[in-house]
XYZ file of C-alpha atoms in Angstrom:
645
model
C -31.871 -76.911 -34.708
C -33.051 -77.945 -31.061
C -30.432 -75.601 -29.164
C -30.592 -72.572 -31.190
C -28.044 -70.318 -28.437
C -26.011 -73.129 -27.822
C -24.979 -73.232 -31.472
C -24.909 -69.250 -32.081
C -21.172 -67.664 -33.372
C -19.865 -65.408 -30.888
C -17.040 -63.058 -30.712
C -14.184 -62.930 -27.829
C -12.824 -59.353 -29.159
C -12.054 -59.508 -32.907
C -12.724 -63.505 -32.954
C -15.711 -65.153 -34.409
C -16.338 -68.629 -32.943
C -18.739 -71.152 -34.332
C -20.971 -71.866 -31.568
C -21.233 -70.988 -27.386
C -19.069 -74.417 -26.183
C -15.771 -73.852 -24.811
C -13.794 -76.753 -23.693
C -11.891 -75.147 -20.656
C -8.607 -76.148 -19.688
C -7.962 -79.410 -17.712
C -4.828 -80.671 -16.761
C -4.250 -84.267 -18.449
C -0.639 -85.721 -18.124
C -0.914 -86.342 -21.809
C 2.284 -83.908 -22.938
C 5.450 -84.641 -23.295
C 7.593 -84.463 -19.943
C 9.665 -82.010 -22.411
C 6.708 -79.691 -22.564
C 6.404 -80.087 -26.087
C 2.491 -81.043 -27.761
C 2.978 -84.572 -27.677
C 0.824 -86.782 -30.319
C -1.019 -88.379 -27.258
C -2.432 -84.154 -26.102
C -2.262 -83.465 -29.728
C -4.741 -86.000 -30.702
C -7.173 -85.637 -27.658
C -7.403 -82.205 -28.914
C -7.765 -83.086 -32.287
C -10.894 -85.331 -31.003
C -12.792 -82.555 -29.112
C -12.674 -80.501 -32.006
C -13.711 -82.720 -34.564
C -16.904 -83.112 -32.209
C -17.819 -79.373 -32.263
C -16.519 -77.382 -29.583
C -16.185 -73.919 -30.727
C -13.268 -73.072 -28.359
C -10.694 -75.184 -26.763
C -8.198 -73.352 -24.273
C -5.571 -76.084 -23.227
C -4.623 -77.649 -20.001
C -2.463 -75.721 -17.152
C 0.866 -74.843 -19.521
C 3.540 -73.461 -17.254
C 5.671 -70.479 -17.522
C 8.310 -71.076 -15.537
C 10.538 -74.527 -15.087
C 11.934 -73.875 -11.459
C 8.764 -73.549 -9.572
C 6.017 -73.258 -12.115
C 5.408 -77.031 -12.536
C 1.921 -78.367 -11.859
C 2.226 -81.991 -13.346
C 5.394 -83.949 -14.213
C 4.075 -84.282 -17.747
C 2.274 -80.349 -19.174
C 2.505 -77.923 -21.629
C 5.624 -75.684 -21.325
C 6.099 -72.188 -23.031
C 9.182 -71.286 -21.864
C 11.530 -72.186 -24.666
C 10.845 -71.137 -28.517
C 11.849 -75.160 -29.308
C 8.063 -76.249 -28.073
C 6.302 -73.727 -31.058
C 6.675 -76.511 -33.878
C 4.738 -79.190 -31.648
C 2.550 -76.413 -30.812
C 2.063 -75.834 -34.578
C 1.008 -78.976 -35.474
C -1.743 -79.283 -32.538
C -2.951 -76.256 -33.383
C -3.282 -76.729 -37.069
C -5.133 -80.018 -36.529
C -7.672 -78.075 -34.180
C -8.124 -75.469 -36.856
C -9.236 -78.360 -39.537
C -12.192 -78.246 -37.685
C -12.636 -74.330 -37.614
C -12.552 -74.700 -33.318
C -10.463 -71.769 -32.122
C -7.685 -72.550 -29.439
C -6.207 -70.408 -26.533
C -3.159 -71.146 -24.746
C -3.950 -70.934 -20.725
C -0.653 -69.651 -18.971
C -0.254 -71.114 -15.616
C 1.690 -70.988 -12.136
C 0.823 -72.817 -9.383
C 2.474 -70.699 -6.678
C 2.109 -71.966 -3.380
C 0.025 -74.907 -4.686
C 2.418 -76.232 -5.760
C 3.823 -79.760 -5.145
C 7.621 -79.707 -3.671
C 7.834 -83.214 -5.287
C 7.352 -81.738 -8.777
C 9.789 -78.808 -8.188
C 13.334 -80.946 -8.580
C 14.940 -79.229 -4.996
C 13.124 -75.609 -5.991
C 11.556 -74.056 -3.457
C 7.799 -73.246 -3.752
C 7.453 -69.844 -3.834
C 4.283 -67.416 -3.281
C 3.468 -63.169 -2.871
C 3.366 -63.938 0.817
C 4.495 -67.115 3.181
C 1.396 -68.300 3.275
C 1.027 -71.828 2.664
C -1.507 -73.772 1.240
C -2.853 -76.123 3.515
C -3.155 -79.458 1.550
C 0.346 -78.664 0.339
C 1.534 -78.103 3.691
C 4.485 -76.252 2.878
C 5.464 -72.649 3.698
C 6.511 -71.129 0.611
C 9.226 -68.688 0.126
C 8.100 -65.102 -0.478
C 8.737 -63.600 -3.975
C 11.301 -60.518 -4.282
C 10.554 -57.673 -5.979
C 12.893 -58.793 -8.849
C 11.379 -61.951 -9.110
C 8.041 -60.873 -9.419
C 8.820 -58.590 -11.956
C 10.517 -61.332 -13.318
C 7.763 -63.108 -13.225
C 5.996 -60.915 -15.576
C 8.115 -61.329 -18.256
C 7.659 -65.084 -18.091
C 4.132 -64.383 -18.937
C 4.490 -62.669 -21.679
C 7.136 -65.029 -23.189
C 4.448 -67.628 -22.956
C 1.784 -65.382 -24.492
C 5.146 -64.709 -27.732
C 4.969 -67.936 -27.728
C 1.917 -68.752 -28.173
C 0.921 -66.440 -30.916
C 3.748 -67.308 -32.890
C 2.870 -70.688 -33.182
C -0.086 -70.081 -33.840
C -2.720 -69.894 -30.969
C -5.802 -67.297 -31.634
C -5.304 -66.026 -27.899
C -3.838 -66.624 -24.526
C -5.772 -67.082 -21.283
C -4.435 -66.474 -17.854
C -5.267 -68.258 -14.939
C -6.005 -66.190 -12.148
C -8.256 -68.234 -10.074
C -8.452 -71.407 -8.124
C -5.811 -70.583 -5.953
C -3.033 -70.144 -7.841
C -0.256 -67.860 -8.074
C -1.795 -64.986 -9.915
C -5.221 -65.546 -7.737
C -2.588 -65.600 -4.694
C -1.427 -61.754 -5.597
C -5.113 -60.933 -6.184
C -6.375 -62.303 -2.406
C -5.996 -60.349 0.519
C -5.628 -64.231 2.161
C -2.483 -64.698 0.681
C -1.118 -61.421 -0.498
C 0.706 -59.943 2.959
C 3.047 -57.633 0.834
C 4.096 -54.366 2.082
C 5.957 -53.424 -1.491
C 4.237 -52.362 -4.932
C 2.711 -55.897 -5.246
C 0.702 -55.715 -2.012
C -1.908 -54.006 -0.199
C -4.622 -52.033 -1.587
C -6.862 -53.280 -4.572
C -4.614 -51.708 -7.128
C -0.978 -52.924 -5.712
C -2.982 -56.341 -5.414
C -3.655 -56.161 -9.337
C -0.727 -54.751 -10.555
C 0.985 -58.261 -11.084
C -1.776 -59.388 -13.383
C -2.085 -55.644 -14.446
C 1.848 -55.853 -15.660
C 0.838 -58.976 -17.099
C -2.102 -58.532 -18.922
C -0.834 -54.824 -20.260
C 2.642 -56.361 -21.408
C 1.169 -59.206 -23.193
C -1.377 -56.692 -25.245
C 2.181 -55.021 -26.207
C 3.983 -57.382 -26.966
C 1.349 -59.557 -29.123
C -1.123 -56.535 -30.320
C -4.072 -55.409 -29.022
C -6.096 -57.236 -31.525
C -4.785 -60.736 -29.608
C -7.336 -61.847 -27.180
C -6.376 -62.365 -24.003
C -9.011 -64.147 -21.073
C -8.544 -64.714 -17.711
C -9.957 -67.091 -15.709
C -10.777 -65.916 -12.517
C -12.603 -66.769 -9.249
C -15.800 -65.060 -8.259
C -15.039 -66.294 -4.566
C -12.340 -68.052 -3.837
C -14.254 -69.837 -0.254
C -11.233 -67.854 2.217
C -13.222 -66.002 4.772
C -10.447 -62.948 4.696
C -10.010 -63.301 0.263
C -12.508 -62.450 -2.501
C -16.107 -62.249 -2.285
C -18.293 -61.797 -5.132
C -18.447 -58.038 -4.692
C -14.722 -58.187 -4.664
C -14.632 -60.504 -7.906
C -17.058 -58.125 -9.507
C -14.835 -55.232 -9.066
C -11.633 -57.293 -10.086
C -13.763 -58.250 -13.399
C -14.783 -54.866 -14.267
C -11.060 -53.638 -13.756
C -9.878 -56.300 -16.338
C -12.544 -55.149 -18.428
C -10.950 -51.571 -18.378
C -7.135 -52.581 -19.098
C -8.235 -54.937 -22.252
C -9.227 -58.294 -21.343
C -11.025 -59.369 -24.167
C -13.601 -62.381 -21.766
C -13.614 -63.217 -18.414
C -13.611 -67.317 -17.343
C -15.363 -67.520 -14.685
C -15.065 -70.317 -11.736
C -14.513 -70.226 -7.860
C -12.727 -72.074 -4.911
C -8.543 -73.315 -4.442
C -7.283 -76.413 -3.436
C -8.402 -75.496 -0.143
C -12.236 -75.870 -1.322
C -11.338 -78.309 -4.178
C -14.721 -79.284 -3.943
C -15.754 -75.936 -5.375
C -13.249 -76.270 -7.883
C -14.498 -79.892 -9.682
C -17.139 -80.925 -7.974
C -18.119 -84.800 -7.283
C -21.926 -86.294 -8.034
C -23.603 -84.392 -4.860
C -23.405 -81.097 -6.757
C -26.667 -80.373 -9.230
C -26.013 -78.564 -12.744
C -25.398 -74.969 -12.295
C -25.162 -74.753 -8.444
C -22.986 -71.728 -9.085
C -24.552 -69.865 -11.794
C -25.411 -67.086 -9.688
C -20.985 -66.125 -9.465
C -21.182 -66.213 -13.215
C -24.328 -64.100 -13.682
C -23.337 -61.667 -10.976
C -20.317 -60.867 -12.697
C -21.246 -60.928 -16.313
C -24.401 -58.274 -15.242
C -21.125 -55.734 -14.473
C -19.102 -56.183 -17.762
C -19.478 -55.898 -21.060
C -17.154 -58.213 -22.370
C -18.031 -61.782 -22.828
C -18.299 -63.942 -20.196
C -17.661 -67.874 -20.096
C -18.355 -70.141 -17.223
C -18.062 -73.265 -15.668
C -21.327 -75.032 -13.955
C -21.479 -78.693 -14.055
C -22.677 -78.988 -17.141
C -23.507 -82.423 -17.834
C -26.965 -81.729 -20.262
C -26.738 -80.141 -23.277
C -30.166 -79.002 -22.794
C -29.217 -77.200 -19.820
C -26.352 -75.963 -21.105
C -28.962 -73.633 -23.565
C -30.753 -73.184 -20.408
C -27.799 -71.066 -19.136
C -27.695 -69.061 -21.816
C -31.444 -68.416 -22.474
C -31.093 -67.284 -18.442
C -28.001 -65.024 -19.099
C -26.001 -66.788 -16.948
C -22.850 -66.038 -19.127
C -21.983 -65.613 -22.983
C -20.291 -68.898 -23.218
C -20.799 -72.325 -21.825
C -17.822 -74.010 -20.499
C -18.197 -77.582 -20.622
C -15.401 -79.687 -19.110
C -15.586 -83.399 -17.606
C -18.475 -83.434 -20.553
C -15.960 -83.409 -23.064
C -13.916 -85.846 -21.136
C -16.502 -88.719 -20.938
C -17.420 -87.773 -24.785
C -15.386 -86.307 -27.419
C -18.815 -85.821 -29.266
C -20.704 -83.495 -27.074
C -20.951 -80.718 -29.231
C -21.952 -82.886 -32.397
C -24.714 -84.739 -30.586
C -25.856 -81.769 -29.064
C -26.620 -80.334 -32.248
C -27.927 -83.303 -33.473
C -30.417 -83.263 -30.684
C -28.894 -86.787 -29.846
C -29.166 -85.996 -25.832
C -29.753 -89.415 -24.987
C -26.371 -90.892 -27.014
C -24.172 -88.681 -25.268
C -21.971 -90.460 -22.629
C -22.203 -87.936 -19.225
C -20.085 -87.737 -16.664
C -21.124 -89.118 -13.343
C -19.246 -87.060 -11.010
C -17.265 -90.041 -9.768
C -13.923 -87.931 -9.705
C -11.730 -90.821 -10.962
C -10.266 -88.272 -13.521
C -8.731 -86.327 -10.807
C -7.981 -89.351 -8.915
C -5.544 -90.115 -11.329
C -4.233 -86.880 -11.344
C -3.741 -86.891 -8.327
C -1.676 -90.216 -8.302
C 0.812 -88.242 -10.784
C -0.687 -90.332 -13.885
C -2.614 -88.793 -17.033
C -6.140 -88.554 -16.410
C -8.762 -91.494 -17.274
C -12.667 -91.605 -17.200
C -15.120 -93.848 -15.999
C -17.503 -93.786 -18.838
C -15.038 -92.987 -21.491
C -11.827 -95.640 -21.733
C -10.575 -94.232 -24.965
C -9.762 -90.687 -22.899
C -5.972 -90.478 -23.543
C -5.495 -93.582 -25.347
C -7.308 -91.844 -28.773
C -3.710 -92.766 -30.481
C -3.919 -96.234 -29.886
C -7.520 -96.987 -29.081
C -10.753 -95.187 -30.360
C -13.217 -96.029 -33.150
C -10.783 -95.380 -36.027
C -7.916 -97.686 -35.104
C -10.274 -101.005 -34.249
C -9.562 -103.937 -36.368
C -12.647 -104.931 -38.178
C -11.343 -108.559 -38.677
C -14.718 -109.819 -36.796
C -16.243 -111.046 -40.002
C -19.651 -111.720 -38.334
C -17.977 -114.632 -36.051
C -19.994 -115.213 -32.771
C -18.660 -114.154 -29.289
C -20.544 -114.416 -25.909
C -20.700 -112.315 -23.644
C -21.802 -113.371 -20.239
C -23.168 -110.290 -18.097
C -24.634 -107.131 -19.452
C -23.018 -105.038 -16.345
C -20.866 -102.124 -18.036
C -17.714 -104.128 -18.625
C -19.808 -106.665 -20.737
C -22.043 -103.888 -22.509
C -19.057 -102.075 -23.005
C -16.692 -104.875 -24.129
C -19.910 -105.950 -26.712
C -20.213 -102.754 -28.244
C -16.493 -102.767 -29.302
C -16.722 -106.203 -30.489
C -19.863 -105.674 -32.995
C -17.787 -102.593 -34.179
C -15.035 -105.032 -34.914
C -17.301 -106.790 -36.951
C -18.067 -109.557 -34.565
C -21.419 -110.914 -33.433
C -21.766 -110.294 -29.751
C -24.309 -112.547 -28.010
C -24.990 -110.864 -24.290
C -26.473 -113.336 -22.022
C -27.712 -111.550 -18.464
C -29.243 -113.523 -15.788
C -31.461 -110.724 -14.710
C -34.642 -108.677 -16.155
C -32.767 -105.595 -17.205
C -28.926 -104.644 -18.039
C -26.623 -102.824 -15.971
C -25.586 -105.432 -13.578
C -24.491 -103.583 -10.445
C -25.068 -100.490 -11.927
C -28.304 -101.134 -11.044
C -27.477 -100.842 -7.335
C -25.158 -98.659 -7.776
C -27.491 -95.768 -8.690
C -29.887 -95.913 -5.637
C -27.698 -93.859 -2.793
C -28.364 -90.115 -2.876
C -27.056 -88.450 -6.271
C -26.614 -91.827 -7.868
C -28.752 -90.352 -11.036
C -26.160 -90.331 -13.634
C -25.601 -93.729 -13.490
C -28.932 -94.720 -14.552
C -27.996 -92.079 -17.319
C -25.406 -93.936 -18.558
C -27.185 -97.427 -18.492
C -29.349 -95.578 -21.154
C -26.647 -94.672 -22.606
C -24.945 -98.178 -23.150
C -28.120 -99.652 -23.985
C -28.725 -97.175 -26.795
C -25.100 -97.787 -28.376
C -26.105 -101.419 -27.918
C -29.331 -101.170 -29.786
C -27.695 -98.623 -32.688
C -25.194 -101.768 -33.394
C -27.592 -104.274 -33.334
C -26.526 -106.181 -30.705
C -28.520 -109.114 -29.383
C -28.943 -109.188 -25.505
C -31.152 -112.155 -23.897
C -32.411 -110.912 -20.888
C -33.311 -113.245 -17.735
C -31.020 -115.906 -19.652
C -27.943 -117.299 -17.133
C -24.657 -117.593 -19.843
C -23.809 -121.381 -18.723
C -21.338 -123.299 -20.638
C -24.171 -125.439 -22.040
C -25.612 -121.945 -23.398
C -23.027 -120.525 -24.883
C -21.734 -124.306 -26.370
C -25.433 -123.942 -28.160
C -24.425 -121.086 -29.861
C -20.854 -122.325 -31.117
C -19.290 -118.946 -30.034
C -15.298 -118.074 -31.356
C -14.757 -116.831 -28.166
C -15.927 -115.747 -24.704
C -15.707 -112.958 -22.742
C -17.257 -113.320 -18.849
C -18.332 -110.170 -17.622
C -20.794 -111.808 -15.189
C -19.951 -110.051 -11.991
C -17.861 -110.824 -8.683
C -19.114 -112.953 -5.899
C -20.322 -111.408 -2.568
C -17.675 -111.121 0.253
C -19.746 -113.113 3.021
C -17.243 -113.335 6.546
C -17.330 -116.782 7.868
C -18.387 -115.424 11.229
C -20.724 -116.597 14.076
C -24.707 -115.905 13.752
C -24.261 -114.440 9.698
C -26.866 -116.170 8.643
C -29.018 -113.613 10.644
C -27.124 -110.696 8.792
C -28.451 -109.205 5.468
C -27.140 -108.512 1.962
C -26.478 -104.995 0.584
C -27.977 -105.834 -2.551
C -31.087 -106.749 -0.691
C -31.225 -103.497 0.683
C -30.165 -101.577 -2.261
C -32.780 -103.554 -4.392
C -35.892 -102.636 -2.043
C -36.239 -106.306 -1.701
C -35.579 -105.699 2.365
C -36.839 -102.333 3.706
C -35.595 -101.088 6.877
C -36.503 -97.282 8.391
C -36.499 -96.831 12.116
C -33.667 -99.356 12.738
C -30.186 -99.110 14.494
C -27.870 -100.664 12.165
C -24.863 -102.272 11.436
C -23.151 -101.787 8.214
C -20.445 -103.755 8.092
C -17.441 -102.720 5.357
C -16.300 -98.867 4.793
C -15.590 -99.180 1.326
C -17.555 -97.739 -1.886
C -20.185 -100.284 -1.413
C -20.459 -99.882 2.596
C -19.847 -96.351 2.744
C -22.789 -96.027 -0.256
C -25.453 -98.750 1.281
C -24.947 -96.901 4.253
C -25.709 -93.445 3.155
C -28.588 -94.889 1.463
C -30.014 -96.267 4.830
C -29.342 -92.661 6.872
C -32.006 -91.404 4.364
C -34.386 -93.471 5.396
C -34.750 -92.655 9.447
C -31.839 -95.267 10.515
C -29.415 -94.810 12.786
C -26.224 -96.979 10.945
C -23.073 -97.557 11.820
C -20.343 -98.326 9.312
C -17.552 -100.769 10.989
C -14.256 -101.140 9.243
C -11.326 -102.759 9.793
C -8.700 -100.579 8.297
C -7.747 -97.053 9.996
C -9.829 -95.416 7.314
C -12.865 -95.781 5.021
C -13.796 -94.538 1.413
C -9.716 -95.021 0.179
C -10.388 -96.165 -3.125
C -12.596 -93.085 -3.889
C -11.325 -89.799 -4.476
C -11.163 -87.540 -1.157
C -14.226 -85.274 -1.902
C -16.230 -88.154 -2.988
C -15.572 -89.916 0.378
C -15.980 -87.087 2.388
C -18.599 -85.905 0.557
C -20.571 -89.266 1.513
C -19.883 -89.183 5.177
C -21.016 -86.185 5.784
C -24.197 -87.031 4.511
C -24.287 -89.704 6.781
C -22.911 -87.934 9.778
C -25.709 -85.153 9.022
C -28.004 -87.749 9.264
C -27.004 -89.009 12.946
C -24.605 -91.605 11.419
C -21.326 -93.052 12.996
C -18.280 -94.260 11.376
C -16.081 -96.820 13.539
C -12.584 -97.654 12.486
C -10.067 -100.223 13.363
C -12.525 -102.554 14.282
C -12.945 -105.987 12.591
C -16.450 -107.556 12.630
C -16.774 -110.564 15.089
C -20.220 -111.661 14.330
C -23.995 -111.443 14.357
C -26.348 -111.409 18.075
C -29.878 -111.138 18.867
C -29.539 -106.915 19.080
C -26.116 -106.733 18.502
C -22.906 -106.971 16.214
C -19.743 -108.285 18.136
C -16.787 -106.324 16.921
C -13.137 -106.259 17.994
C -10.886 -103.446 18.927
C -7.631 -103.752 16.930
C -6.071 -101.213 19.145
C -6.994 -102.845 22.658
C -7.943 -106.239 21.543
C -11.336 -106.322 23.261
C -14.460 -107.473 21.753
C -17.121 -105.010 21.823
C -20.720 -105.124 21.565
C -22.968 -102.468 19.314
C -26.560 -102.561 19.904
C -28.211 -103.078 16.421
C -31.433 -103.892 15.365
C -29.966 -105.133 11.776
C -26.504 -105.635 10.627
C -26.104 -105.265 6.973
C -22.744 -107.158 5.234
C -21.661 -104.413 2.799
C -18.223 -105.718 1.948
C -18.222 -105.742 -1.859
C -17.420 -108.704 -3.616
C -14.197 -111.168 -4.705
C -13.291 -112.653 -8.079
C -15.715 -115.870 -9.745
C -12.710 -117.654 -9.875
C -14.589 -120.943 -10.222
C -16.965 -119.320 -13.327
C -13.536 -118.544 -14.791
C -12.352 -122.115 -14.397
C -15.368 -123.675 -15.543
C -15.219 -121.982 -19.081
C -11.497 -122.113 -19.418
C -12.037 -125.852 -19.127
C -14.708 -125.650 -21.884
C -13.385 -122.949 -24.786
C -10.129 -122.245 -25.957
C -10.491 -118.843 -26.187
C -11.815 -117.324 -23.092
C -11.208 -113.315 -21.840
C -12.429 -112.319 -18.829
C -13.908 -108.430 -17.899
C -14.874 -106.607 -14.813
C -15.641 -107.750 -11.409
C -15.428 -111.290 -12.475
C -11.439 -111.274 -12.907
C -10.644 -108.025 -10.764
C -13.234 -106.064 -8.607
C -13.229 -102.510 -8.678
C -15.420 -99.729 -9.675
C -17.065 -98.801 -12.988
C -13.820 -97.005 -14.059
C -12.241 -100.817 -13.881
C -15.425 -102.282 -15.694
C -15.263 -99.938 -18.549
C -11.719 -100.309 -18.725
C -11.050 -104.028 -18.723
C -14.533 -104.650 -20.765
C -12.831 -102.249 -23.543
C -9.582 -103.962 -23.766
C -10.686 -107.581 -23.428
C -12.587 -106.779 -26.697
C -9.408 -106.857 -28.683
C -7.998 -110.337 -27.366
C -9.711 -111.947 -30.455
């Protein structure tokens, strides 16, 4: 076996699990907005264990239903009527011999008044969180003690129907996490000041639930080892909270960092490496005894043995990897590195979140749609009938591979020398590596279905007639947004850039666009001893990216001496100079620029699309071709066009 820790049993107390992967919890939108285990969370469960994971401890499942609620649609345990739908999830984990906890949640004052129906947010302290932006209303007594009890109702709850432990969440912010920081925790009564008063909510917690459900029922918590508030924990602080769970029965300690606050800390976009915070974990597990499992951007299966062989914890926790594929565990143990689809930090999963709707992935589209979508409800009615595919970007890789499982014959036709289509741009800015991961990744699946690609081989109608395809699917790409402006013939392409084909270092320039592609081909540039300027005409850039990601790119090309103008729309091209105009005082402006670089993304191929609607019958179109967006899109549309025939 290649990864000999990875796929060692371990014990959490009394419980024997089949290898070191935990799937940790992740909040999905996939229950039922009754709480209940819907067949949609059920079967996404079901999924991860069938590929291997030795534990799975569920999403965020709230305790209370006045101001516990984190998303419209999560787990609920606080009504006996949500154990037979609990059942039946866990029973379907179990067929796999994966072990499943139950992670109690409340989001204090993190949470959302819009999710709270008129409740107010409460907290220990009134304290608010700043990206909420509300001031909570401080707990009573009563109502923390309260509190408590809805805990351990969960944690009934959960054992009876069948969970083989509970985990709560302590960390990132929330509620518990806010009784545990001095940041947040301002209470003069039992539940504040000192360490001890600071514990004793989790203390109550954690000491009624080992009553109530035996002290042979394993209960976790997830804690931060620094929660990133300059007055709240430290790691010498999360240390001595971890070895004080140790001593009133926690049977493993989950270890992450950061709130909402820090969310970068908390889920981390492409600029973070693999195991940037291994140190938290291996701090704390060198001061317990109990096991230890840990998040750290796991996104290798190799280095997830890597942590263990360094003793960075007892358990690897591997999250957005078991997101992007269900299979991780399997393929890991097959040694099958290069076949497993990795995340690429793009943060579209908690995008969505954070638009209210269930979570989706870039590089998987069958995340949350396994009851309707996935390998085992396709329609094999292809029968070995041809169907082009015109592009090899990911929506037309991705839209083949489902076809030839179908049973059809995909024929990829890509213009250039390699596949990937914009991918291949796409993956030069700084931290861009996954990407050319994935490419790998496609092509592998391709290869392992047998699918013919001609390279360096334009899909024209007179091509694709010459085969005497069924059916078509153009995947081919968008068209470059060029502004009809004065002197633009003197301005250069971002794919010229990107490509290498031009070279600039030294130069003041002008990127024009503040988008992905702008924002991207001008962080790329920064790196290279430019001074660049992104213009854009709407008050902000980076809004179809997730926050972190966008500010996660300007800063990199602030650091680097970098300017980003808003509000301004792009006049035109000089000798020296761009020509922009002022929306707010209707002046034109001129920037001093050596090189102005159009970075603008690109538009639909409407007349490609009219062209072979005027030639086939049966004609579905993928990607940037029909709609452009990012590779989330691309996947996404090149899945479901697959099924039109």
């Amino acid at each position: 076996m290649k990864y000999e820790k990875l796929f060692e049993k371990g014990k959490i107390g009394k419980l024997t699990l089949k290898n070191r992967i935990v799937m940790p919890p992740m909040g999905t939108g996939f229950a039922a907005a009754s709480g209940e285990a819907s067949e949609e969370i059920t079967k996404f469960y079901e999924e991860r264990a069938k590929g291997g994971v030795g534990l799975i401890i569920t999403e965020v499942c709230r305790v209370d239903e006045l101001s516990g609620v984190a998303q419209p649609c999560q787990l609920c345990a606080t009504d006996l009527n949500v154990i037979p739908s609990f059942t039946r999830m866990v029973d379907r984990v179990h067929a796999y011999d994966t072990k499943m906890f139950l992670q109690l949640h409340h989001p204090g004052n993190e949470a959302f008044p819009n999710t709270l129906h008129g409740n107010p947010v409460i907290a220990p302290s009134p304290v608010p969180c700043k990206l909420v932006g509300v001031v909570p209303k401080e707990m009573t007594t009563a109502e923390v003690e309260e509190m408590v009890k809805k805990y351990v109702k969960g944690a009934y709850i959960a054992k009876t129907a069948g969970f083989d432990g509970v985990e709560i969440h302590a960390a990132h912010g929330y509620l518990v996490n806010q009784f545990l920081s001095p940041h947040t925790n301002k209470r003069t009564d039992k539940y504040g000041g000192d360490f001890f008063n600071r514990m004793r909510f989790l203390t109550e917690i954690v000491v009624s639930i080992r009553f109530a459900c035996g002290a042979d029922f394993p209960i976790s918590v997830r804690m931060d080892a620094k929660d990133f508030w300059d007055d709240g924990i430290d790691l010498a602080e999360g240390q001595h909270i971890a070895r004080y769970l140790e001593s009133i029965g926690v049977a493993a300690l989950n270890i992450s960092c950061g709130t909402y606050e820090s969310g970068w800390s908390v889920i981390e976009p492409f600029t973070f490496e693999e195991g940037w915070k291994k140190d938290f974990a291996k701090n704390i597990k060198a001061c317990v005894h109990i096991p230890v499992i840990a998040v750290n951007t796991v996104k290798h299966p190799a280095f997830a043995e890597q942590l263990l062989e360094e003793g960075v914890s007892d358990f690897v926790a591997v999250a957005r990897g078991n997101l992007c594929d269900p299979e991780f565990s399997n393929k890991a143990k097959a040694g099958d590195d290069a076949r497993v689809r990795k995340c690429i930090g793009c943060m579209n999963c908690f995008k969505m979140a954070g638009l209210g709707r269930a979570i989706e992935c870039a590089v998987n589209p069958v995340l949350g749609r396994e009851t309707y979508r996935g390998d085992d409800k396709l329609i094999k009615n292809g029968d070995g009938r041809v169907v082009a595919v015109v592009g090899a970007g990911p929506a037309g890789l991705q839209a083949a591979i489902v076809l030839a499982k179908r049973g059809f014959k995909p024929v990829v036709f890509e213009k250039a020398s390699c596949v990937g289509g914009a991918m291949n741009l796409a993956d030069k800015p700084p931290c861009k590596h996954m990407i050319e991961e994935f490419i790998e990744t496609l092509t592998l699946e391709a290869q392992d279905l047998g699918i013919e690609i001609r390279l360096n081989t334009p899909g024209t109608v007179e091509a694709v007639k010459e085969l005497g395809a069924y059916g078509v699917i153009l995947a081919a790409g968008g068209v470059q947004i060029v502004p009809p402006v004065e002197g633009i013939e003197k301005a250069i392409s971002y794919d010229k850039v990107l490509s290498g084909e031009v070279e600039l270092t030294g130069k003041k320039i002008a990127v024009i666009g503040g988008g992905l592609t702008g924002l991207e081909t001008a962080e790329f540039l920064s790196d290279r001893n430019n001074e660049v300027t992104v213009i854009e005409m709407a008050p902000a850039v980076g809004t179809a990216m997730y926050r972190s990601v966008t500010d996660a790119v300007v800063a990199h090309i602030t650091k680097n001496g970098g300017k980003i103008i808003t509000s301004h729309v792009f006049k035109g091209v000089k000798d020296g100079a761009v020509v922009m105009n002022s929306l707010a005082s209707g002046f034109d402006i001129e920037l001093e620029a050596d090189a102005c670089v159009i970075a603008m993304g690109v538009k639909p191929n409407t007349a490609l699309i009219d062209e072979f609607e005027a030639a086939f019958d049966k004609v579905a179109v993928a990607g940037d071709t029909l709609n452009p967006g990012n590779i989330p899109d691309a996947t996404h549309s090149g899945y479901d066009k697959a099924f039109v025939f």
